[in-house]
mmCIF file of C-alpha atoms in Angstrom:
data_model
loop_
_atom_site.group_PDB
_atom_site.id
_atom_site.type_symbol
_atom_site.label_atom_id
_atom_site.label_comp_id
_atom_site.label_asym_id
_atom_site.label_seq_id
_atom_site.Cartn_x
_atom_site.Cartn_y
_atom_site.Cartn_z
ATOM 1 C CA LYS R 17 -99.400 -46.540 30.543
ATOM 2 C CA SER R 18 -102.381 -48.590 31.620
ATOM 3 C CA ILE R 19 -102.792 -52.148 30.955
ATOM 4 C CA LEU R 20 -106.031 -51.295 29.363
ATOM 5 C CA GLY R 21 -103.929 -48.967 26.896
ATOM 6 C CA GLU R 22 -101.116 -51.458 26.589
ATOM 7 C CA VAL R 23 -104.049 -54.306 25.475
ATOM 8 C CA PHE R 24 -105.575 -51.768 23.166
ATOM 9 C CA ASP R 25 -102.433 -50.807 21.316
ATOM 10 C CA TRP R 26 -101.647 -54.489 20.730
ATOM 11 C CA ILE R 27 -105.128 -55.115 19.419
ATOM 12 C CA LYS R 28 -104.887 -52.169 17.095
ATOM 13 C CA THR R 29 -101.500 -53.310 15.701
ATOM 14 C CA PHE R 30 -102.690 -57.048 15.138
ATOM 15 C CA MET R 31 -105.804 -55.409 13.224
ATOM 16 C CA ILE R 32 -103.612 -53.260 11.143
ATOM 17 C CA ILE R 33 -101.274 -56.188 10.281
ATOM 18 C CA LEU R 34 -104.234 -58.482 9.590
ATOM 19 C CA ILE R 35 -105.896 -55.884 6.909
ATOM 20 C CA ALA R 36 -102.258 -55.398 5.420
ATOM 21 C CA VAL R 37 -101.960 -59.063 4.914
ATOM 22 C CA THR R 38 -105.462 -59.405 3.547
ATOM 23 C CA ILE R 39 -105.011 -56.863 1.182
ATOM 24 C CA VAL R 40 -101.603 -58.077 -0.179
ATOM 25 C CA HIS R 41 -102.742 -61.559 -0.506
ATOM 26 C CA ARG R 42 -105.987 -60.667 -2.362
ATOM 27 C CA PHE R 43 -104.854 -58.163 -4.665
ATOM 28 C CA ILE R 44 -100.953 -58.291 -5.101
ATOM 29 C CA PHE R 45 -99.705 -62.049 -4.481
ATOM 30 C CA THR R 46 -101.999 -64.768 -4.443
ATOM 31 C CA PRO R 47 -100.812 -68.548 -3.588
ATOM 32 C CA VAL R 48 -102.356 -70.968 -5.942
ATOM 33 C CA LYS R 49 -101.625 -74.589 -6.412
ATOM 34 C CA ALA R 50 -101.405 -76.044 -10.162
ATOM 35 C CA ASP R 51 -104.053 -79.066 -10.159
ATOM 36 C CA GLY R 52 -103.702 -81.400 -12.608
ATOM 37 C CA ALA R 53 -101.288 -81.807 -16.064
ATOM 38 C CA SER R 54 -103.018 -79.760 -18.294
ATOM 39 C CA MET R 55 -100.197 -76.881 -17.798
ATOM 40 C CA TYR R 56 -97.589 -79.754 -17.920
ATOM 41 C CA PRO R 57 -94.281 -79.174 -18.601
ATOM 42 C CA THR R 58 -94.779 -75.306 -17.876
ATOM 43 C CA LEU R 59 -96.299 -76.027 -14.469
ATOM 44 C CA HIS R 60 -95.936 -79.102 -12.475
ATOM 45 C CA ASP R 61 -99.065 -80.808 -10.768
ATOM 46 C CA GLU R 62 -99.392 -80.040 -7.007
ATOM 47 C CA ILE R 63 -96.875 -77.348 -6.979
ATOM 48 C CA ARG R 64 -97.895 -74.123 -5.060
ATOM 49 C CA TYR R 65 -97.155 -71.097 -6.989
ATOM 50 C CA LEU R 66 -97.186 -67.324 -5.959
ATOM 51 C CA VAL R 67 -99.423 -65.480 -8.716
ATOM 52 C CA VAL R 68 -98.501 -61.308 -8.917
ATOM 53 C CA GLY R 69 -101.660 -59.530 -10.106
ATOM 54 C CA GLY R 70 -102.026 -56.101 -11.893
ATOM 55 C CA TYR R 71 -100.878 -56.524 -15.202
ATOM 56 C CA GLU R 72 -102.407 -56.610 -18.625
ATOM 57 C CA PRO R 73 -102.279 -60.270 -20.236
ATOM 58 C CA ASN R 74 -100.755 -61.065 -23.662
ATOM 59 C CA ALA R 75 -101.092 -63.972 -26.072
ATOM 60 C CA PHE R 76 -99.130 -67.289 -24.583
ATOM 61 C CA ASP R 77 -99.002 -65.766 -20.803
ATOM 62 C CA VAL R 78 -100.321 -67.971 -18.191
ATOM 63 C CA VAL R 79 -103.015 -66.606 -16.263
ATOM 64 C CA VAL R 80 -104.810 -67.226 -13.001
ATOM 65 C CA PHE R 81 -108.297 -66.806 -12.675
ATOM 66 C CA GLU R 82 -111.136 -67.316 -9.628
ATOM 67 C CA VAL R 83 -113.789 -69.820 -10.465
ATOM 68 C CA SER R 84 -115.403 -69.573 -7.120
ATOM 69 C CA THR R 85 -114.428 -68.943 -3.572
ATOM 70 C CA ASP R 86 -110.747 -70.240 -3.190
ATOM 71 C CA LYS R 87 -110.986 -72.324 -6.625
ATOM 72 C CA TYR R 88 -108.671 -70.792 -9.466
ATOM 73 C CA TYR R 89 -107.964 -72.073 -12.659
ATOM 74 C CA VAL R 90 -104.432 -71.943 -14.472
ATOM 75 C CA LYS R 91 -104.559 -71.436 -17.955
ATOM 76 C CA ARG R 92 -102.657 -70.091 -20.818
ATOM 77 C CA ILE R 93 -103.756 -67.793 -23.283
ATOM 78 C CA ILE R 94 -103.655 -68.536 -26.821
ATOM 79 C CA GLY R 95 -105.047 -65.690 -28.498
ATOM 80 C CA LEU R 96 -106.811 -62.224 -27.946
ATOM 81 C CA LEU R 97 -110.087 -60.665 -28.918
ATOM 82 C CA VAL R 98 -108.831 -59.365 -32.572
ATOM 83 C CA GLN R 99 -106.998 -62.749 -33.306
ATOM 84 C CA THR R 100 -108.418 -65.628 -35.240
ATOM 85 C CA ILE R 101 -107.448 -69.204 -33.798
ATOM 86 C CA ALA R 102 -107.265 -72.366 -36.214
ATOM 87 C CA ILE R 103 -107.092 -75.930 -35.044
ATOM 88 C CA ASP R 104 -105.202 -78.111 -37.518
ATOM 89 C CA GLN R 105 -105.230 -81.909 -36.606
ATOM 90 C CA ASN R 106 -102.779 -83.122 -39.376
#
């Protein structure tokens, strides 16, 4: 093989790996960092978590959603659309 062919093979391999990592990172496993104490004691502040996507959330699940580019919120679902939530401060 020529050197040019060898370089092309390396570039092609690198591009395939880069595309695969981007797809896995964006759609399957997303690393997020808990920021703040709102989810304590379930999630601790400044700890990184790996989020797995692709499932239908239920009540009391912890979910992560993207607010803007590279900014995520980590929250708990307390009710679904068909449920009524009441707050009692007694």
